[in-house]
PDB file of C-alpha atoms and ligand atoms in Angstrom:
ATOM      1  CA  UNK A   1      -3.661   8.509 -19.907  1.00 48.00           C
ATOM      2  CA  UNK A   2      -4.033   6.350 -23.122  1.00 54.00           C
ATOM      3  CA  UNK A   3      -2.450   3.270 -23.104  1.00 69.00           C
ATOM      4  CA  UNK A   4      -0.611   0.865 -25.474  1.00 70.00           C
ATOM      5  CA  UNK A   5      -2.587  -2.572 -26.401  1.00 67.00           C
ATOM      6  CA  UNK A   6       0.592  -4.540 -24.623  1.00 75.00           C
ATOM      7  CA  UNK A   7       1.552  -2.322 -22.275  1.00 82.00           C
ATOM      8  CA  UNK A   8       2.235  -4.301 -18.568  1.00 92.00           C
ATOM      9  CA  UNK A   9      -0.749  -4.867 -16.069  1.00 95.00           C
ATOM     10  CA  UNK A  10      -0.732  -1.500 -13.453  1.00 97.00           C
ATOM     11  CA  UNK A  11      -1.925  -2.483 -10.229  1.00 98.00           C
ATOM     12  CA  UNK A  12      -1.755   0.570  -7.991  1.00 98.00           C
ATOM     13  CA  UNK A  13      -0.974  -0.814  -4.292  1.00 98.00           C
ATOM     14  CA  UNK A  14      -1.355   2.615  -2.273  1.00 98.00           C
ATOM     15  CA  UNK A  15      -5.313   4.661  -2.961  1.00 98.00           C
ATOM     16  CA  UNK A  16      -7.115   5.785  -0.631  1.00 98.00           C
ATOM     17  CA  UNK A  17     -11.637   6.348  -0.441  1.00 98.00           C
ATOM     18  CA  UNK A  18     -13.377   8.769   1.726  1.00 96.00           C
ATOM     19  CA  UNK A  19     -12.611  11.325   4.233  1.00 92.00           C
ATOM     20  CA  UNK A  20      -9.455  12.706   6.076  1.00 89.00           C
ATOM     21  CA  UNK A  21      -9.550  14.727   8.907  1.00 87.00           C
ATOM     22  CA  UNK A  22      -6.168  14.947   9.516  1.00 81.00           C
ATOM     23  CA  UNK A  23      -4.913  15.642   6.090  1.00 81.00           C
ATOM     24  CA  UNK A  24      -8.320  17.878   5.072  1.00 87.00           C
ATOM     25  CA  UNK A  25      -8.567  15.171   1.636  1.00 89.00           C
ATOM     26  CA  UNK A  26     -11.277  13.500   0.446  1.00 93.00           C
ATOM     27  CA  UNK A  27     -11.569  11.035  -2.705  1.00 96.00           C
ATOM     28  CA  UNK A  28     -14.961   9.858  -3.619  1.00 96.00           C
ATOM     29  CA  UNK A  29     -15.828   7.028  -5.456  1.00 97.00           C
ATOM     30  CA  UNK A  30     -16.634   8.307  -8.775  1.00 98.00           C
ATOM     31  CA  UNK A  31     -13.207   9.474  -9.159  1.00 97.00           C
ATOM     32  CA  UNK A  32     -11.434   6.143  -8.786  1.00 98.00           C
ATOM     33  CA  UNK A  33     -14.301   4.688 -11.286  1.00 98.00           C
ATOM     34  CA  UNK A  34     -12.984   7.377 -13.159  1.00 98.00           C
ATOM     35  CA  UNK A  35      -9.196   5.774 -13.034  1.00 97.00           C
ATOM     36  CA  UNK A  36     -10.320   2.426 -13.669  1.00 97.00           C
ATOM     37  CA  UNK A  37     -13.082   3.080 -16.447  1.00 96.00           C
ATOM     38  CA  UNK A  38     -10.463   5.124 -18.792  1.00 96.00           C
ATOM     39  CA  UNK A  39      -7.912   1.935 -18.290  1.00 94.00           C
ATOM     40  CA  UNK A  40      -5.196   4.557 -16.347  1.00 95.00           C
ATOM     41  CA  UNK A  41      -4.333   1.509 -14.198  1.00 96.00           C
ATOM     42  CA  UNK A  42      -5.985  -1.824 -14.157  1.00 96.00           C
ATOM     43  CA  UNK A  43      -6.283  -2.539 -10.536  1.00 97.00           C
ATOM     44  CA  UNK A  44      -6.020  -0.255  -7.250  1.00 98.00           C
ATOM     45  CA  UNK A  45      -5.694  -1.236  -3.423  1.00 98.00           C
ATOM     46  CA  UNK A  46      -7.926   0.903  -1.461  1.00 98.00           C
ATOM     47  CA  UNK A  47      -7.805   2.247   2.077  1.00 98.00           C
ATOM     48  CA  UNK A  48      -9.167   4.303   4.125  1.00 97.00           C
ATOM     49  CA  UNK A  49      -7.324   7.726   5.313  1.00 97.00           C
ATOM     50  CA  UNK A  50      -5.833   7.285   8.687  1.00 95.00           C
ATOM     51  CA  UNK A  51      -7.751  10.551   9.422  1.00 92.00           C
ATOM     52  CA  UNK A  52     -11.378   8.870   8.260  1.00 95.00           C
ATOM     53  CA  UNK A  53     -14.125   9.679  11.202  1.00 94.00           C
ATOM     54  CA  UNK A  54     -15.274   6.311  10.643  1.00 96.00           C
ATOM     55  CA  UNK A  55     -13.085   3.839   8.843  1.00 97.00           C
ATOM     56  CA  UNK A  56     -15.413   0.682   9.340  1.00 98.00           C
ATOM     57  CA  UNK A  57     -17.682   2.874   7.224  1.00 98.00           C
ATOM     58  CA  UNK A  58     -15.017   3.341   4.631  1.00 98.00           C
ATOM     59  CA  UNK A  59     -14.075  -0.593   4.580  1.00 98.00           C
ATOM     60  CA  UNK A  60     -17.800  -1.192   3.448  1.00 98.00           C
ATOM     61  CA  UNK A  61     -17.579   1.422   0.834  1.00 98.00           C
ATOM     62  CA  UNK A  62     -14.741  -0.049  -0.301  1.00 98.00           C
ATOM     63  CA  UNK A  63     -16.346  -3.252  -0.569  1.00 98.00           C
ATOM     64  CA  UNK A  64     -18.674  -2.091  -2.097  1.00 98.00           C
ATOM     65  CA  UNK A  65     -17.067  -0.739  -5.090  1.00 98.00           C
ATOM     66  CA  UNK A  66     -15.216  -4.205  -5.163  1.00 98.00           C
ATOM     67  CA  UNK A  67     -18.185  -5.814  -5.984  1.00 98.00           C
ATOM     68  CA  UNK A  68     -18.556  -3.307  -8.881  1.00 97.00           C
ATOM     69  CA  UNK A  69     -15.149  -3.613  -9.888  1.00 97.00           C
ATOM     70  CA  UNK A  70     -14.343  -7.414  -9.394  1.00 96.00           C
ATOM     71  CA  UNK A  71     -10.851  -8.585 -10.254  1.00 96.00           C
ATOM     72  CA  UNK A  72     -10.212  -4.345 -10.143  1.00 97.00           C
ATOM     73  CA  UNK A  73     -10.533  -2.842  -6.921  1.00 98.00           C
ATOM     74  CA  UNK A  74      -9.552  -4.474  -3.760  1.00 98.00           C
ATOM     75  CA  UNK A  75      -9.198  -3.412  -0.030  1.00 98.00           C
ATOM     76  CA  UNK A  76      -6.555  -3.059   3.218  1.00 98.00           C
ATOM     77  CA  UNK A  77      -8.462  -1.959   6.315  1.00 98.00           C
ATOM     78  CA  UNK A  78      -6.693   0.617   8.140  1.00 98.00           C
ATOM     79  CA  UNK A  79      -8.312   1.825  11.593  1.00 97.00           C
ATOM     80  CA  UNK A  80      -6.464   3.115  14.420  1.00 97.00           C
ATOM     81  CA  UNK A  81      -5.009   0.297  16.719  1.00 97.00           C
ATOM     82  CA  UNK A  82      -5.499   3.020  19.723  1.00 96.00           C
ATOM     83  CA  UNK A  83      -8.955   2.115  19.711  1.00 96.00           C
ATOM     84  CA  UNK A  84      -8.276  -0.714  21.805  1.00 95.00           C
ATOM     85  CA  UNK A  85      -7.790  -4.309  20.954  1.00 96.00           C
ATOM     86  CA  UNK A  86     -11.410  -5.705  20.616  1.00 97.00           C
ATOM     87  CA  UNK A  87     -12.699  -3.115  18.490  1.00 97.00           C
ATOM     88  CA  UNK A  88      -9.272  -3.421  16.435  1.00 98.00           C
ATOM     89  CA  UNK A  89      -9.144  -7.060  16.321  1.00 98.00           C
ATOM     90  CA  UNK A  90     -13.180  -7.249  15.572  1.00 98.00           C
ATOM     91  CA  UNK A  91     -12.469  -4.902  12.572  1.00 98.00           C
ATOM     92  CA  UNK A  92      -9.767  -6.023  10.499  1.00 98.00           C
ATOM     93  CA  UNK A  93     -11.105  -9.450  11.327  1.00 98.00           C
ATOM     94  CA  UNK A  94     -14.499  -8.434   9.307  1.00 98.00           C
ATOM     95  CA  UNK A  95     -12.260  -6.942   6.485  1.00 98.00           C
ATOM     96  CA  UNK A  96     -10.041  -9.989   5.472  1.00 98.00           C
ATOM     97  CA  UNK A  97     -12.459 -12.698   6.984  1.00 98.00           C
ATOM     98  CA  UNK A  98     -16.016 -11.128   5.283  1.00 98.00           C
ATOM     99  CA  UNK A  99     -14.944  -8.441   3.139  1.00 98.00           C
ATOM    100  CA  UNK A 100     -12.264 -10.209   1.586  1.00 98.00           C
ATOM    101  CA  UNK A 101      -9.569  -7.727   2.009  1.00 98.00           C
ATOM    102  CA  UNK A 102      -6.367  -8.362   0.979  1.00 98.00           C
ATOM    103  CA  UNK A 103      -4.150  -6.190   3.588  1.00 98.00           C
ATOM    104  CA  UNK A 104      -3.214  -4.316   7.270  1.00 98.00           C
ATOM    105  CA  UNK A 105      -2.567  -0.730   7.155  1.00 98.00           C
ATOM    106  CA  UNK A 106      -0.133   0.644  10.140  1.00 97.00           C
ATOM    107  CA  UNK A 107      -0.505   4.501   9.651  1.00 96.00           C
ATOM    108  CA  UNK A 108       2.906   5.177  11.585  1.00 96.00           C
ATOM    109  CA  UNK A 109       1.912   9.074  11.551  1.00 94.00           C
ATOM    110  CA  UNK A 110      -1.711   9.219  10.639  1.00 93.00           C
ATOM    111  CA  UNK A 111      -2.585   7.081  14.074  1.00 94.00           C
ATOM    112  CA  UNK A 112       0.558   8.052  16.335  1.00 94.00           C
ATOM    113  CA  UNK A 113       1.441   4.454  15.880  1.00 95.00           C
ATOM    114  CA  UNK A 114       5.360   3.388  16.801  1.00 96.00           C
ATOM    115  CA  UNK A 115       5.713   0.006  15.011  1.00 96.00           C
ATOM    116  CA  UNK A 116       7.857  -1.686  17.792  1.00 95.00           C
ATOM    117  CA  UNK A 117       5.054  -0.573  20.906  1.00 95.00           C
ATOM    118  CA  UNK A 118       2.106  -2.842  21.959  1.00 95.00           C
ATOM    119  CA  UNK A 119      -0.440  -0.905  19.270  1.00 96.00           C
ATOM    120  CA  UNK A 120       2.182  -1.404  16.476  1.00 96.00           C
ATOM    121  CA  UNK A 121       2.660  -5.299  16.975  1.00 97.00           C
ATOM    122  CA  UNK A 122      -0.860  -5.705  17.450  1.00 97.00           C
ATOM    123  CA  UNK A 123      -0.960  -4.767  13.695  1.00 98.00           C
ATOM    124  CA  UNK A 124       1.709  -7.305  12.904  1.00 98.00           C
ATOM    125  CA  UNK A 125       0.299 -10.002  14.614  1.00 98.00           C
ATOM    126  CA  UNK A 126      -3.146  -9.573  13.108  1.00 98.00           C
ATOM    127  CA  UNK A 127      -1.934  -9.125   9.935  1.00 98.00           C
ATOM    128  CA  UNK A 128       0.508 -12.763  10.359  1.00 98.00           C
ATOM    129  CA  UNK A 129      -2.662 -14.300  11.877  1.00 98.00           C
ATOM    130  CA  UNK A 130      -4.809 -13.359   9.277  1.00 98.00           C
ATOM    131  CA  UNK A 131      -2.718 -14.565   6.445  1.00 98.00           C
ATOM    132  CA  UNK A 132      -2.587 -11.028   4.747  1.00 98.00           C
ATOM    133  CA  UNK A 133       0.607  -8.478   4.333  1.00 98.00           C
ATOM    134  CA  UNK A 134       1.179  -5.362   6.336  1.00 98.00           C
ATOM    135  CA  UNK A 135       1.963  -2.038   4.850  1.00 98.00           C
ATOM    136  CA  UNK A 136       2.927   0.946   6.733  1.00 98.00           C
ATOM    137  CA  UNK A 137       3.454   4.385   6.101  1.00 98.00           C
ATOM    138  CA  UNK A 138       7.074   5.287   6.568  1.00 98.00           C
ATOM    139  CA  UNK A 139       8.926   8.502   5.831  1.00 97.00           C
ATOM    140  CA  UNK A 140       7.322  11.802   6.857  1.00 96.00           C
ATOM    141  CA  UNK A 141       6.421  11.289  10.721  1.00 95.00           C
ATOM    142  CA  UNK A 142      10.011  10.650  11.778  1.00 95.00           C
ATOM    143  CA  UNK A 143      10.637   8.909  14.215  1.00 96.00           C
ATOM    144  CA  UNK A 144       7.917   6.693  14.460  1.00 97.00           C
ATOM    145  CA  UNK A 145       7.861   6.277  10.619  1.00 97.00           C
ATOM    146  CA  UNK A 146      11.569   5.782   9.626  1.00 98.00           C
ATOM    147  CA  UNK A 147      11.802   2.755   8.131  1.00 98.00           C
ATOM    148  CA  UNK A 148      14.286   0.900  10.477  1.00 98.00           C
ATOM    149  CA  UNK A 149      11.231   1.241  13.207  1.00 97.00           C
ATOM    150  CA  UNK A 150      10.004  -1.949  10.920  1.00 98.00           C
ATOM    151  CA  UNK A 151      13.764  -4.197  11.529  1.00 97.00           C
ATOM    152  CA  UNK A 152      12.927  -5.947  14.936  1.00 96.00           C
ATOM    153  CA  UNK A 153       9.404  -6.992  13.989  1.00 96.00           C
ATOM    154  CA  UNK A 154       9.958  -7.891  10.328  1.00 97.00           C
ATOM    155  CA  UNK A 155      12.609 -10.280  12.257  1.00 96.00           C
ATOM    156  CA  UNK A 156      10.125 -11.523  14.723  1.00 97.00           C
ATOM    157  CA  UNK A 157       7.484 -12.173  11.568  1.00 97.00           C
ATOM    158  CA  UNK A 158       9.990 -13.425   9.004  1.00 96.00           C
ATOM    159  CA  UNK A 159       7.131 -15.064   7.270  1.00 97.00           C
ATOM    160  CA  UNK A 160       4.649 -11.925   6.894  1.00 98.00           C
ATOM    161  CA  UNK A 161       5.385  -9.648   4.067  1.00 98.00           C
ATOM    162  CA  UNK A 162       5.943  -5.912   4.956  1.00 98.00           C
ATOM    163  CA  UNK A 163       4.905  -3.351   2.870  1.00 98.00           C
ATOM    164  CA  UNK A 164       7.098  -0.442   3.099  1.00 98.00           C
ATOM    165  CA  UNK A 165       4.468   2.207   1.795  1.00 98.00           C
ATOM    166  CA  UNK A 166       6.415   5.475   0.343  1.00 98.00           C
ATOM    167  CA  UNK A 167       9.758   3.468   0.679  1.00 98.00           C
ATOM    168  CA  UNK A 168      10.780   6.446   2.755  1.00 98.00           C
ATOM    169  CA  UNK A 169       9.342   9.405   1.071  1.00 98.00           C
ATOM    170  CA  UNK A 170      12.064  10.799  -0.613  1.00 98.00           C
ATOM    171  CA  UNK A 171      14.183  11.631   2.691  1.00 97.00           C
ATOM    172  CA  UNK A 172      14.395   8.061   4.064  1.00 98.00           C
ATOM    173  CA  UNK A 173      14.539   6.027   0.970  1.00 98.00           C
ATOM    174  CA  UNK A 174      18.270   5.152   1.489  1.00 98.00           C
ATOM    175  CA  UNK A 175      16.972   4.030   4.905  1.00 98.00           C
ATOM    176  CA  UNK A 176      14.262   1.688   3.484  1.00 98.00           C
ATOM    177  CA  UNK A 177      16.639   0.504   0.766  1.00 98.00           C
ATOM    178  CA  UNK A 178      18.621  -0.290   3.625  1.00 98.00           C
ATOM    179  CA  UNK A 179      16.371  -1.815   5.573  1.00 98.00           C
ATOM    180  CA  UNK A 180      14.904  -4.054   3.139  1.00 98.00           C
ATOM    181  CA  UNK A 181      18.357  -5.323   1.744  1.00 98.00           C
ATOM    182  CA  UNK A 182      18.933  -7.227   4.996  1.00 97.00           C
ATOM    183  CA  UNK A 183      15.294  -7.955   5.393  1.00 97.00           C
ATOM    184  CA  UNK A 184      13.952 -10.695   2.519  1.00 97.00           C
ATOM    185  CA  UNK A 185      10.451 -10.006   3.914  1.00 98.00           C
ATOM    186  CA  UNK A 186       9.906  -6.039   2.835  1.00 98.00           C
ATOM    187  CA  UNK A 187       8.930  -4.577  -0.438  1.00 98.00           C
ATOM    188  CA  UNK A 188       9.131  -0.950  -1.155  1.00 98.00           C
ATOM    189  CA  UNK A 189       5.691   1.157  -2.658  1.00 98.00           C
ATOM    190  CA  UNK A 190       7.530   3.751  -4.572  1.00 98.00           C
ATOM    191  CA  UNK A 191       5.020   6.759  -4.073  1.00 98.00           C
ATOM    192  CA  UNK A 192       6.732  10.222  -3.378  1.00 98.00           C
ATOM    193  CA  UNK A 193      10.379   8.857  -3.725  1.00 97.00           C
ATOM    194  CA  UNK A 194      11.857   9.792  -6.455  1.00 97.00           C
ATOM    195  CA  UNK A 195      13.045   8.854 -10.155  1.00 96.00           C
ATOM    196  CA  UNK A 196      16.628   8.396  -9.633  1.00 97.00           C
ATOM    197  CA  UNK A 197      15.662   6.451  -5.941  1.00 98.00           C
ATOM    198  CA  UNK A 198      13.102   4.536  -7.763  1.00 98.00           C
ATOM    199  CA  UNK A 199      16.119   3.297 -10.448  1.00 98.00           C
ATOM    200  CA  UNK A 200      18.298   2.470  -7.394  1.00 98.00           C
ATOM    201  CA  UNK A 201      15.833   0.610  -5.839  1.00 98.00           C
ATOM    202  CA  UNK A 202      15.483  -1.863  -8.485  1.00 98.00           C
ATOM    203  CA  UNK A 203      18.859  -2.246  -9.360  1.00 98.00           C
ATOM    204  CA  UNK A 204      19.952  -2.723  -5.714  1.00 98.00           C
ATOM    205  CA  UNK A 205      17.148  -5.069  -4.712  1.00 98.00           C
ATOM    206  CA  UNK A 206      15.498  -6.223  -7.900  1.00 98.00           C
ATOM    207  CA  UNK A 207      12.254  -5.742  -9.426  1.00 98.00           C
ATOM    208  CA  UNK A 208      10.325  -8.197  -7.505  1.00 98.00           C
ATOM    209  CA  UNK A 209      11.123  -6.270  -4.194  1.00 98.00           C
ATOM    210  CA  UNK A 210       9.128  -3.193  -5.840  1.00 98.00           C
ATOM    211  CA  UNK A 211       5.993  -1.732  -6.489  1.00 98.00           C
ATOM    212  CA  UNK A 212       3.863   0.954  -7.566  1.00 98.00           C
ATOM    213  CA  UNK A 213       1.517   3.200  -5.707  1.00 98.00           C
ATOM    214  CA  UNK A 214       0.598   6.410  -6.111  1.00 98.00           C
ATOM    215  CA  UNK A 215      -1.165   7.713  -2.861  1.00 97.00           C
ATOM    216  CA  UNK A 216      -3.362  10.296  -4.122  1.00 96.00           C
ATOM    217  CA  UNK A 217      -5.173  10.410  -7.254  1.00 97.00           C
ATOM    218  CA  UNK A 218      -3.647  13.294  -9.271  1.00 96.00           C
ATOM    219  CA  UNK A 219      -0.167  11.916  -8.365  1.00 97.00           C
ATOM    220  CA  UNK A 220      -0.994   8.608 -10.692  1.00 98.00           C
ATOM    221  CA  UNK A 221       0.411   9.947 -14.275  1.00 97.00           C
ATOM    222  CA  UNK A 222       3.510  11.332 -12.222  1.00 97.00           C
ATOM    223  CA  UNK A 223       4.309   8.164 -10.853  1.00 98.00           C
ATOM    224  CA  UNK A 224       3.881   6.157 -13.641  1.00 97.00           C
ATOM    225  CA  UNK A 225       6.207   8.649 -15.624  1.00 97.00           C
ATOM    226  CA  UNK A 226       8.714   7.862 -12.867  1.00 98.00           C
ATOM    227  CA  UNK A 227       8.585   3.945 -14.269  1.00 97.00           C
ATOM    228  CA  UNK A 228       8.228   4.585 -17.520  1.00 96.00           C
ATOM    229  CA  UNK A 229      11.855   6.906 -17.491  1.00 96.00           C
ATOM    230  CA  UNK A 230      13.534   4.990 -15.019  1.00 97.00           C
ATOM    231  CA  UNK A 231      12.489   1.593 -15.767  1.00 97.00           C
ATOM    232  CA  UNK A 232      13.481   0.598 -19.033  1.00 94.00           C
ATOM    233  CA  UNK A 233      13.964  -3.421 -18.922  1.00 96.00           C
ATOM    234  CA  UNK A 234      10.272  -4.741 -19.915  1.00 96.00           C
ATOM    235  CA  UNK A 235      10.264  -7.452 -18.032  1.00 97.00           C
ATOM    236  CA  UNK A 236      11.227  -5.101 -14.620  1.00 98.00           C
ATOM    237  CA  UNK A 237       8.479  -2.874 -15.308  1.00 97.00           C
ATOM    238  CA  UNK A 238       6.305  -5.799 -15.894  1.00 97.00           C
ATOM    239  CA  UNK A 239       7.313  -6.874 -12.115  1.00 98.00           C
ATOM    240  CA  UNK A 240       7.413  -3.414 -10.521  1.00 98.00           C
ATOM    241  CA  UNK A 241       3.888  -1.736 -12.043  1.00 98.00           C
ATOM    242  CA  UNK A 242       1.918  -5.317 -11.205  1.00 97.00           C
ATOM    243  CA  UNK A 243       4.010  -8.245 -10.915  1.00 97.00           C
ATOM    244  CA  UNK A 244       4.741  -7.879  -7.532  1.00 98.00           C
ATOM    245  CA  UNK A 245       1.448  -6.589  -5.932  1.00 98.00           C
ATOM    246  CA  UNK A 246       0.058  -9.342  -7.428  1.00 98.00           C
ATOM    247  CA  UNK A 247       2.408 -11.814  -5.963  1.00 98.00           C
ATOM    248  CA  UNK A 248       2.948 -10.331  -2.607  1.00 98.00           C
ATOM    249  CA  UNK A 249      -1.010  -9.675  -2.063  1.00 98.00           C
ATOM    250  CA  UNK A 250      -2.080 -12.538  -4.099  1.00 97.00           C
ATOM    251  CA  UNK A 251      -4.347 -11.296  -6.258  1.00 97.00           C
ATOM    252  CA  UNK A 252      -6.885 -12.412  -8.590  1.00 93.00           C
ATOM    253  CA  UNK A 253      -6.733  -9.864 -11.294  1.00 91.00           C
ATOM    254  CA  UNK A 254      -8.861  -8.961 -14.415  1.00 77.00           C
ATOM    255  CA  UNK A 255      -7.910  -6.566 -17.015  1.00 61.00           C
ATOM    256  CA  UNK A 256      -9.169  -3.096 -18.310  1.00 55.00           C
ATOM    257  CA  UNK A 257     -11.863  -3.015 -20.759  1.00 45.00           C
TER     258      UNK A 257
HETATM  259 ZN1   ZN B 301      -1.527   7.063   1.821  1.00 74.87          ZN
END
């Protein structure tokens, strides 16, 4: 999609690299090159599927196209806390600590993960600990994934930033609007809701509680055609395509050639 010379920064908070088993995806890295090289968005945040056979491996190609992509592409680990604690721990340790990853994943559906139970505020903690912001998948997967499963920990972490990722999918969006009015600490990724939701959430809770993602690759020019309808103050779509990922995941960012 060709862009204007002073159109806003578009860092995409929600991509994903490699395989899915559960889902029967897979995304290679030529294809996100692809996104970056022809300027469609200036940064992404990559993870791994929840379904990836082996996510470690996934984190490293991640990092790897980082290092091709500096200032472009960064990384949130995501591997499933049901593998126990040590190998959890050990792994999302590597990812923010050596990899310089910039995120948690809880995949409330993806790894059977209930955000209040032991594996869920493992993810919390580590993320807190850590110094990076949690996202989780909320929406489809219901219960585990409606977006009030988040309330009593986002309490108990005031000071770690929770990203709600698909603000409730369409279904559950008035939930995670909701949710995040009486919670300072959670910002919504927009991917799947929809136009009219997207409006209301940045009217209801301001720009600088929302941001961009779009999930899957083809889905990019049909979320960004969301904001560019919907969002029609320049300075809000300043904050919600960029403004915001940048602040809440601190990032360094660079610009498309
Ligand atoms: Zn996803």
């Amino acid at each position: 999609m060709p862009r204007d010379a002073d159109s806003p920064l578009i860092v995409d908070t929600h991509m994903h690299l490699g395989p899915c088993d559960g889902f029967d995806l897979n995304v290679e890295e030529a294809q996100i090159a692809a996104v970056l090289d022809e300027g469609a968005v200036d940064a992404v945040i990559v993870q791994p599927f929840p379904g990836a056979p082996d996510a470690a491996a996934v984190h490293d190609r991640i990092a790897a196209l980082a290092r091709r992509y500096p200032q472009r592409v960064f990384g949130i680990a995501s591997i499933n806390p049901h593998l126990g604690e040590a190998v959890y721990l050990d792994e999302v340790r590597r990812c923010v600590t050596e990899l310089g990853f910039v995120g948690l994943k809880l995949h409330t559906i993806g790894h059977a993960v209930n955000p209040q139970h032991r594996a869920g505020r493992m993810v919390f903690e580590a993320a807190a600990q850590l110094g990076v912001p949690a996202m989780v998948h909320t929406g489809t997967g219901a219960p585990f994934a409606l977006p009030s499963m988040v309330l009593p920990v986002a309490r108990d972490y005031p000071e770690l930033p929770i990203v709600l990722a698909h603000a409730g999918y369409a279904m559950y969006t008035p939930e995670a609007m909701a949710v995040a009015s009486v919670s300072p600490s959670l910002y919504l990724e927009t991917s799947w809701s929809t136009s009219l939701q997207l409006g209301g959430m940045v009217k209801s809770l301001g720009a600088e509680r929302v941001m961009y993602g779009s999930d899957l690759l083809a889905n990019i020019p049909v979320e960004l055609a969301k904001y560019h309808s919907i969002v029609t103050d320049r300075e809000q779509l300043r904050q919600t395509l960029g403004g915001t990922a940048q602040r809440v995941f601190g990032l360094e960012l660079g610009q498309a050639a």
